[in-house]
Amino acid sequence: MTSMDESPYDLRGKRVWVAGHRGMVGSALLRRLEDENCDLQTVPRSEVDLTSQADTANWMRKARPEAVFIAAARVGGISANARYPAEFLVENVLILVNVIKAASELGVEKLMCLGSSCIYPKHAEQPIREEALLTGSLEPTNEAYAIAKIAGMKLASAYAEEYGHRFISVMPTNLYGRNDNFDLDHSHVIPALIRKMHEAKIAHRDSVVVWGTGTPRREFLHVDDLADACVFLMKQYESPKPINIGSGEEIAIGELAFLIADIVDFRGHIVFDTLKPDGAPRKLLDCSRLRALGWSPSIGLRAGIEELYDRWKKTSRSVQGRHDYP
Ligand code: GDP
C-alpha cells in the first residue's frame, strides 16, 4: 500500500507511454512531457487497437512502459454522447480495462487514468467535491461515457488498494484547446461555436444557433493547463482516491456565446434552440485538494479561446470535418 508522504515519482529517464497521443489530451501531454527528459512512447491506432485485449497486452509486453497516461478514449460533445451510447460505453470500458489490467500484470510503476467531470451526479452540490462520486443519478446525455469512466477509475483504485500499485485517477473539468474536434456532430461547445460563428461571419449570415437555453453553466480548462496538472500529479499524487482538475473559471453557455462572438467578430444574432438538450445544469469542480498540493492554472478563458481560434483559422481546411477521436 502506498502513501501520500512517499517521495515524488521521477519521470526522468523513464519509458513513458501516452495512450491516445493523437487526441486533444494525449497530444497536449506529449508536448508537456518533452520537458521531462523521459523516453516517450506512442503507438498508432493502425498498429494497436486498444479495444483488443490481446493487441494491448502484446504491445505493452514489448514496449515495457514504466509510466502510463491513459488519454485514449472515445470522446464527444453532448450530441455524439447521446446518440452513440453503446459505442461510448463499450469502447471506453475496453480501453480502460485492457490497459489497466495489462499495466498491473506487467508491473507498470505509475499509471494515470483520466476521467471526466461528467461522472458526477447531475444534481451534485456545487462546487463538486471528489466525495460526490456515486451519490446520485447521472446526467442522461452522457451516462454511458460516465459509467465507462467510473468503471475504469474504480478498477485503477481497486488495483492500487489490492496490490499497492501506484495507479491514480484524475477528473478533469470541460476541456478545450489545440487539436480540439471541430466537427459539429461530435464537438464540444467551444469549437462548435467558434466554427459556427466564423462560418456565419464569412458567409454574411445574420444569425447563429446555440443549442439549449443558454443557462447551463460550465467550467472550462485549457488542455495545456490540464497536461501540466497531469504531469504535476503524476509526480506528486499517490492516493487511490481520484482528484479533480479544474480552472475555477465558470461561465453560462449564453455568456460564452457572446464571448466567442466577440473574439470571432461575429456581429449577427444569437438564437437559442431550446429543443436541443441543455445537459447538466452546472458542473463546477471543487479543486481545493489540487490547490493544496500547489498547482494552479495559467491560461485564462478569453486568451485560450483566442489562441484556439487563431490556430484553427490557420489550419481549418485540414481540420474541418475531421473526426478527432484519439
Ligand atoms: P457537456 O458539458 O457534456 O454538456 O458538453 P458540450 O460541450 O457538448 O455542451 C455544453 C453545453 O453547451 C450544453 O448545454 C450544450 O447544449 C451547449 N451548446 C450550445 N451550442 C452547442 C453546440 O453547437 N455544440 C455543443 N456540443 N454544445 C452546445
CSV table of C-alpha atoms and ligand atoms in Angstrom, one decimal:
chain,number,residue,atom,x,y,z
A,1,MET,CA,0.0,0.0,0.0
A,2,THR,CA,1.4,3.4,-1.0
A,3,SER,CA,1.0,6.6,1.0
A,4,MET,CA,0.8,10.3,0.4
A,5,ASP,CA,4.2,11.0,2.0
A,6,GLU,CA,6.2,9.0,-0.5
A,7,SER,CA,8.9,10.8,-2.4
A,8,PRO,CA,7.7,12.3,-5.8
A,9,TYR,CA,7.7,9.9,-8.8
A,10,ASP,CA,10.6,10.8,-11.0
A,11,LEU,CA,9.8,10.7,-14.7
A,12,ARG,CA,13.3,11.4,-15.9
A,13,GLY,CA,14.8,8.6,-18.0
A,14,LYS,CA,11.6,6.6,-17.7
A,15,ARG,CA,9.8,4.9,-20.6
A,16,VAL,CA,6.5,6.9,-20.6
A,17,TRP,CA,3.6,5.7,-22.7
A,18,VAL,CA,0.9,8.2,-23.6
A,19,ALA,CA,-2.0,6.1,-24.8
A,20,GLY,CA,-4.2,8.2,-27.2
A,21,HIS,CA,-1.4,10.5,-28.2
A,22,ARG,CA,-3.2,11.9,-31.3
A,23,GLY,CA,-6.2,13.2,-29.3
A,24,MET,CA,-6.5,16.7,-27.8
A,25,VAL,CA,-5.4,15.5,-24.3
A,26,GLY,CA,-2.8,13.0,-25.4
A,27,SER,CA,-1.1,15.4,-27.8
A,28,ALA,CA,-1.0,18.1,-25.1
A,29,LEU,CA,0.6,15.5,-22.8
A,30,LEU,CA,3.2,14.7,-25.4
A,31,ARG,CA,4.1,18.4,-25.7
A,32,ARG,CA,4.3,18.9,-22.0
A,33,LEU,CA,6.3,15.7,-21.4
A,34,GLU,CA,9.0,16.9,-23.8
A,35,ASP,CA,10.4,19.0,-20.9
A,36,GLU,CA,10.7,16.0,-18.6
A,37,ASN,CA,13.6,14.2,-20.2
A,38,CYS,CA,11.7,10.9,-20.4
A,39,ASP,CA,11.7,8.3,-23.1
A,40,LEU,CA,8.3,9.0,-24.7
A,41,GLN,CA,6.4,6.1,-26.2
A,42,THR,CA,3.4,6.2,-28.6
A,43,VAL,CA,1.8,3.7,-30.9
A,44,PRO,CA,-0.5,4.4,-33.8
A,45,ARG,CA,-4.1,3.2,-33.8
A,46,SER,CA,-3.4,1.3,-37.1
A,47,GLU,CA,-0.8,-0.8,-35.2
A,48,VAL,CA,-2.5,-1.4,-31.9
A,49,ASP,CA,-6.3,-1.5,-31.3
A,50,LEU,CA,-6.7,-0.6,-27.6
A,51,THR,CA,-10.1,-2.2,-27.5
A,52,SER,CA,-8.4,-5.5,-28.2
A,53,GLN,CA,-7.0,-7.1,-25.0
A,54,ALA,CA,-4.5,-9.3,-27.0
A,55,ASP,CA,-3.2,-6.3,-29.0
A,56,THR,CA,-2.9,-4.1,-26.0
A,57,ALA,CA,-1.1,-6.7,-23.8
A,58,ASN,CA,1.2,-7.8,-26.6
A,59,TRP,CA,2.3,-4.3,-27.4
A,60,MET,CA,2.8,-3.4,-23.7
A,61,ARG,CA,4.8,-6.5,-23.2
A,62,LYS,CA,7.2,-5.5,-25.9
A,63,ALA,CA,7.3,-1.8,-25.1
A,64,ARG,CA,7.6,-2.3,-21.3
A,65,PRO,CA,6.4,1.2,-20.3
A,66,GLU,CA,7.3,2.2,-16.8
A,67,ALA,CA,4.7,5.0,-16.6
A,68,VAL,CA,1.4,5.2,-18.4
A,69,PHE,CA,-1.1,8.1,-19.1
A,70,ILE,CA,-4.4,6.8,-20.3
A,71,ALA,CA,-5.6,9.6,-22.6
A,72,ALA,CA,-7.1,7.2,-25.1
A,73,ALA,CA,-10.9,7.4,-25.2
A,74,ARG,CA,-13.9,7.7,-27.4
A,75,VAL,CA,-15.0,11.3,-26.7
A,76,GLY,CA,-17.6,13.7,-28.0
A,77,GLY,CA,-19.9,16.5,-27.1
A,78,ILE,CA,-23.5,16.3,-25.9
A,79,SER,CA,-24.9,15.2,-29.3
A,80,ALA,CA,-22.5,12.4,-30.0
A,81,ASN,CA,-22.7,11.1,-26.4
A,82,ALA,CA,-26.4,11.0,-26.5
A,83,ARG,CA,-26.6,9.4,-30.0
A,84,TYR,CA,-24.0,6.6,-29.6
A,85,PRO,CA,-24.3,5.3,-26.0
A,86,ALA,CA,-23.4,1.7,-26.9
A,87,GLU,CA,-20.1,2.8,-28.6
A,88,PHE,CA,-19.2,5.2,-25.9
A,89,LEU,CA,-19.7,2.6,-23.2
A,90,VAL,CA,-18.1,-0.4,-24.9
A,91,GLU,CA,-15.0,1.3,-26.4
A,92,ASN,CA,-14.2,3.2,-23.2
A,93,VAL,CA,-14.6,0.2,-20.9
A,94,LEU,CA,-12.5,-1.9,-23.1
A,95,ILE,CA,-9.7,0.6,-23.5
A,96,LEU,CA,-9.5,1.2,-19.7
A,97,VAL,CA,-9.8,-2.4,-18.7
A,98,ASN,CA,-7.3,-3.6,-21.2
A,99,VAL,CA,-4.6,-1.0,-20.4
A,100,ILE,CA,-5.1,-1.1,-16.6
A,101,LYS,CA,-5.1,-4.9,-16.3
A,102,ALA,CA,-2.0,-5.3,-18.6
A,103,ALA,CA,-0.3,-2.5,-16.6
A,104,SER,CA,-0.9,-4.4,-13.4
A,105,GLU,CA,0.3,-7.7,-14.8
A,106,LEU,CA,3.5,-6.1,-16.3
A,107,GLY,CA,4.4,-4.2,-13.2
A,108,VAL,CA,4.0,-0.6,-14.6
A,109,GLU,CA,5.4,1.7,-11.9
A,110,LYS,CA,2.9,4.5,-12.2
A,111,LEU,CA,-0.3,4.9,-14.1
A,112,MET,CA,-2.8,7.8,-14.5
A,113,CYS,CA,-6.4,7.2,-15.6
A,114,LEU,CA,-8.1,10.2,-17.0
A,115,GLY,CA,-11.8,10.5,-16.1
A,116,SER,CA,-14.2,13.5,-16.5
A,117,SER,CA,-16.4,15.8,-14.5
A,118,CYS,CA,-19.5,14.2,-16.1
A,119,ILE,CA,-19.0,11.2,-13.9
A,120,TYR,CA,-20.6,13.1,-11.0
A,121,PRO,CA,-24.3,13.1,-10.3
A,122,LYS,CA,-26.4,15.5,-12.3
A,123,HIS,CA,-27.5,17.4,-9.2
A,124,ALA,CA,-24.3,17.2,-7.2
A,125,GLU,CA,-23.8,20.0,-4.7
A,126,GLN,CA,-21.6,22.7,-6.3
A,127,PRO,CA,-18.6,23.1,-6.4
A,128,ILE,CA,-18.4,19.3,-6.7
A,129,ARG,CA,-16.1,17.6,-4.3
A,130,GLU,CA,-14.5,14.2,-5.1
A,131,GLU,CA,-16.7,12.6,-2.4
A,132,ALA,CA,-19.8,13.3,-4.6
A,133,LEU,CA,-19.0,10.3,-6.8
A,134,LEU,CA,-21.8,7.8,-6.9
A,135,THR,CA,-24.1,9.7,-4.6
A,136,GLY,CA,-26.8,10.3,-7.2
A,137,SER,CA,-28.0,9.6,-10.7
A,138,LEU,CA,-26.1,10.8,-13.7
A,139,GLU,CA,-26.9,13.3,-16.5
A,140,PRO,CA,-28.6,11.1,-19.1
A,141,THR,CA,-26.9,12.6,-22.1
A,142,ASN,CA,-23.5,11.3,-21.1
A,143,GLU,CA,-24.4,8.4,-18.8
A,144,ALA,CA,-22.8,5.8,-21.0
A,145,TYR,CA,-19.5,7.6,-21.1
A,146,ALA,CA,-19.6,8.4,-17.4
A,147,ILE,CA,-20.3,4.8,-16.5
A,148,ALA,CA,-17.3,3.6,-18.5
A,149,LYS,CA,-15.0,6.2,-16.9
A,150,ILE,CA,-16.3,5.3,-13.4
A,151,ALA,CA,-15.6,1.6,-14.1
A,152,GLY,CA,-12.0,2.5,-15.2
A,153,MET,CA,-11.3,4.7,-12.3
A,154,LYS,CA,-12.7,2.1,-9.8
A,155,LEU,CA,-10.5,-0.5,-11.5
A,156,ALA,CA,-7.4,1.7,-11.1
A,157,SER,CA,-8.2,2.3,-7.4
A,158,ALA,CA,-9.0,-1.4,-6.9
A,159,TYR,CA,-5.5,-2.4,-8.2
A,160,ALA,CA,-4.0,0.3,-6.0
A,161,GLU,CA,-5.8,-0.8,-2.9
A,162,GLU,CA,-5.4,-4.6,-3.5
A,163,TYR,CA,-1.9,-4.7,-4.9
A,164,GLY,CA,-0.3,-1.5,-3.8
A,165,HIS,CA,0.2,-0.3,-7.3
A,166,ARG,CA,0.8,3.5,-7.8
A,167,PHE,CA,-2.3,3.8,-10.1
A,168,ILE,CA,-4.1,7.2,-9.8
A,169,SER,CA,-7.1,8.8,-11.4
A,170,VAL,CA,-7.8,12.4,-12.2
A,171,MET,CA,-11.1,14.1,-13.1
A,172,PRO,CA,-10.7,17.0,-15.5
A,173,THR,CA,-13.4,19.6,-16.0
A,174,ASN,CA,-14.7,20.5,-19.5
A,175,LEU,CA,-11.6,20.9,-21.7
A,176,TYR,CA,-10.8,22.9,-24.9
A,177,GLY,CA,-7.7,23.7,-26.9
A,178,ARG,CA,-5.3,22.7,-29.6
A,179,ASN,CA,-6.4,19.6,-31.6
A,180,ASP,CA,-10.0,20.1,-30.4
A,181,ASN,CA,-12.6,18.5,-32.6
A,182,PHE,CA,-14.4,21.0,-34.8
A,183,ASP,CA,-16.9,18.5,-36.4
A,184,LEU,CA,-20.3,19.9,-35.4
A,185,ASP,CA,-21.9,16.5,-34.8
A,186,HIS,CA,-19.2,15.4,-32.4
A,187,SER,CA,-17.6,18.6,-31.0
A,188,HIS,CA,-17.9,20.2,-27.6
A,189,VAL,CA,-19.4,23.7,-27.3
A,190,ILE,CA,-16.3,25.9,-27.7
A,191,PRO,CA,-15.0,24.6,-31.0
A,192,ALA,CA,-18.7,24.3,-32.2
A,193,LEU,CA,-19.4,28.0,-31.5
A,194,ILE,CA,-16.1,29.1,-32.9
A,195,ARG,CA,-16.8,27.3,-36.2
A,196,LYS,CA,-20.4,28.3,-36.4
A,197,MET,CA,-19.7,32.0,-35.8
A,198,HIS,CA,-16.7,32.1,-38.1
A,199,GLU,CA,-18.5,30.5,-40.9
A,200,ALA,CA,-21.6,32.7,-40.4
A,201,LYS,CA,-19.3,35.8,-40.5
A,202,ILE,CA,-17.6,34.7,-43.7
A,203,ALA,CA,-21.0,33.9,-45.4
A,204,HIS,CA,-22.6,37.1,-44.1
A,205,ARG,CA,-25.3,35.2,-42.3
A,206,ASP,CA,-27.0,37.2,-39.7
A,207,SER,CA,-27.7,34.5,-37.0
A,208,VAL,CA,-26.1,31.5,-35.4
A,209,VAL,CA,-28.0,28.8,-33.5
A,210,VAL,CA,-26.7,27.9,-30.0
A,211,TRP,CA,-28.1,24.7,-28.5
A,212,GLY,CA,-30.3,24.7,-25.4
A,213,THR,CA,-31.4,27.6,-23.3
A,214,GLY,CA,-28.0,29.2,-22.7
A,215,THR,CA,-28.5,28.9,-18.9
A,216,PRO,CA,-26.3,25.8,-18.2
A,217,ARG,CA,-23.0,26.8,-16.6
A,218,ARG,CA,-19.7,25.1,-17.5
A,219,GLU,CA,-16.2,25.4,-16.1
A,220,PHE,CA,-13.5,25.3,-18.8
A,221,LEU,CA,-9.9,24.4,-18.6
A,222,HIS,CA,-7.3,24.8,-21.4
A,223,VAL,CA,-5.8,21.4,-22.4
A,224,ASP,CA,-2.2,22.7,-21.9
A,225,ASP,CA,-3.1,23.5,-18.3
A,226,LEU,CA,-4.6,20.1,-17.9
A,227,ALA,CA,-1.4,18.5,-19.3
A,228,ASP,CA,0.6,20.5,-16.8
A,229,ALA,CA,-1.6,19.4,-13.9
A,230,CYS,CA,-1.4,15.7,-15.0
A,231,VAL,CA,2.4,15.8,-15.1
A,232,PHE,CA,2.4,17.5,-11.7
A,233,LEU,CA,0.1,14.9,-10.2
A,234,MET,CA,2.0,12.0,-11.8
A,235,LYS,CA,4.9,13.1,-9.8
A,236,GLN,CA,3.2,14.3,-6.6
A,237,TYR,CA,0.0,12.3,-6.1
A,238,GLU,CA,-0.2,8.8,-4.7
A,239,SER,CA,-3.7,8.3,-3.3
A,240,PRO,CA,-6.0,5.8,-5.0
A,241,LYS,CA,-8.8,8.4,-4.4
A,242,PRO,CA,-9.5,10.4,-7.6
A,243,ILE,CA,-8.6,14.1,-7.7
A,244,ASN,CA,-10.4,16.9,-9.5
A,245,ILE,CA,-8.6,19.2,-12.1
A,246,GLY,CA,-10.4,22.4,-12.8
A,247,SER,CA,-9.8,26.1,-13.5
A,248,GLY,CA,-12.4,27.7,-11.3
A,249,GLU,CA,-13.4,29.7,-14.4
A,250,GLU,CA,-17.2,29.1,-14.9
A,251,ILE,CA,-19.5,30.7,-17.4
A,252,ALA,CA,-23.1,30.3,-18.6
A,253,ILE,CA,-23.4,29.0,-22.2
A,254,GLY,CA,-25.2,32.2,-23.2
A,255,GLU,CA,-22.4,34.3,-21.9
A,256,LEU,CA,-19.9,32.1,-23.6
A,257,ALA,CA,-21.7,32.6,-26.9
A,258,PHE,CA,-21.3,36.3,-26.6
A,259,LEU,CA,-17.7,36.0,-25.6
A,260,ILE,CA,-16.9,33.8,-28.7
A,261,ALA,CA,-18.9,36.2,-30.9
A,262,ASP,CA,-16.7,39.0,-29.7
A,263,ILE,CA,-13.5,37.0,-30.3
A,264,VAL,CA,-14.6,35.9,-33.7
A,265,ASP,CA,-16.1,39.3,-34.5
A,266,PHE,CA,-19.5,37.8,-35.4
A,267,ARG,CA,-22.0,40.7,-35.2
A,268,GLY,CA,-25.2,38.8,-36.0
A,269,HIS,CA,-27.9,37.4,-33.7
A,270,ILE,CA,-27.6,34.5,-31.4
A,271,VAL,CA,-30.6,32.2,-31.4
A,272,PHE,CA,-31.1,29.6,-28.7
A,273,ASP,CA,-32.6,26.4,-29.9
A,274,THR,CA,-34.4,25.2,-26.8
A,275,LEU,CA,-35.4,21.9,-28.4
A,276,LYS,CA,-31.8,20.8,-28.1
A,277,PRO,CA,-30.7,19.4,-24.7
A,278,ASP,CA,-29.0,21.5,-22.0
A,279,GLY,CA,-27.3,18.6,-20.4
A,280,ALA,CA,-26.2,19.1,-16.8
A,281,PRO,CA,-27.2,22.4,-15.3
A,282,ARG,CA,-23.8,23.1,-13.8
A,283,LYS,CA,-20.6,21.2,-13.2
A,284,LEU,CA,-18.1,23.3,-11.3
A,285,LEU,CA,-15.4,21.2,-9.7
A,286,ASP,CA,-14.1,21.8,-6.2
A,287,CYS,CA,-10.3,21.8,-6.7
A,288,SER,CA,-9.2,22.5,-3.1
A,289,ARG,CA,-7.3,19.2,-2.9
A,290,LEU,CA,-5.3,20.1,-6.1
A,291,ARG,CA,-4.7,23.7,-5.0
A,292,ALA,CA,-3.5,22.5,-1.6
A,293,LEU,CA,-0.8,20.4,-3.4
A,294,GLY,CA,0.4,23.6,-5.0
A,295,TRP,CA,-0.9,23.6,-8.6
A,296,SER,CA,-3.0,26.3,-10.3
A,297,PRO,CA,-3.9,27.0,-13.9
A,298,SER,CA,-2.3,29.8,-16.0
A,299,ILE,CA,-4.4,30.2,-19.2
A,300,GLY,CA,-7.5,32.4,-18.9
A,301,LEU,CA,-10.6,31.5,-20.9
A,302,ARG,CA,-10.5,34.5,-23.2
A,303,ALA,CA,-6.8,34.1,-24.0
A,304,GLY,CA,-7.3,30.4,-24.5
A,305,ILE,CA,-10.2,30.8,-26.9
A,306,GLU,CA,-8.4,33.5,-28.9
A,307,GLU,CA,-5.4,31.2,-29.3
A,308,LEU,CA,-7.6,28.3,-30.4
A,309,TYR,CA,-9.4,30.5,-32.9
A,310,ASP,CA,-6.2,31.8,-34.4
A,311,ARG,CA,-4.7,28.3,-34.7
A,312,TRP,CA,-7.9,26.9,-36.2
A,313,LYS,CA,-8.2,29.6,-38.8
A,314,LYS,CA,-4.7,28.8,-40.0
A,315,THR,CA,-5.4,25.0,-40.3
A,316,SER,CA,-9.2,24.9,-40.7
A,317,ARG,CA,-9.0,23.4,-44.2
A,318,SER,CA,-7.5,20.3,-42.9
A,319,VAL,CA,-9.4,20.3,-39.6
A,320,GLN,CA,-13.0,20.7,-40.8
A,321,GLY,CA,-14.9,17.5,-40.9
A,322,ARG,CA,-12.2,15.5,-39.2
A,323,HIS,CA,-13.3,13.0,-36.5
A,324,ASP,CA,-10.7,13.7,-34.0
A,325,TYR,CA,-11.0,10.7,-31.7
A,326,PRO,CA,-7.7,9.8,-30.0
B,1,GDP,P1,-21.4,18.8,-21.9
B,1,GDP,O1,-20.7,19.5,-20.9
B,1,GDP,O2,-21.2,17.3,-21.9
B,1,GDP,O3,-22.8,19.1,-22.0
B,1,GDP,O4,-20.6,19.1,-23.3
B,1,GDP,P2,-20.9,20.1,-24.5
B,1,GDP,O5,-19.6,21.0,-24.6
B,1,GDP,O6,-21.2,19.3,-25.7
B,1,GDP,O7,-22.1,21.1,-24.2
B,1,GDP,C1,-22.1,22.1,-23.2
B,1,GDP,C2,-23.3,22.9,-23.3
B,1,GDP,O8,-23.2,23.8,-24.5
B,1,GDP,C3,-24.6,22.2,-23.4
B,1,GDP,O9,-25.6,22.8,-22.6
B,1,GDP,C4,-25.0,22.3,-24.9
B,1,GDP,O10,-26.4,22.2,-25.2
B,1,GDP,C5,-24.5,23.7,-25.2
B,1,GDP,N1,-24.3,24.0,-26.6
B,1,GDP,C6,-24.7,25.1,-27.2
B,1,GDP,N2,-24.4,25.1,-28.5
B,1,GDP,C7,-23.7,24.0,-28.7
B,1,GDP,C8,-23.1,23.4,-29.9
B,1,GDP,O11,-23.2,23.9,-31.0
B,1,GDP,N3,-22.4,22.2,-29.7
B,1,GDP,C9,-22.3,21.6,-28.5
B,1,GDP,N4,-21.6,20.5,-28.4
B,1,GDP,N5,-22.9,22.1,-27.4
B,1,GDP,C10,-23.6,23.3,-27.5
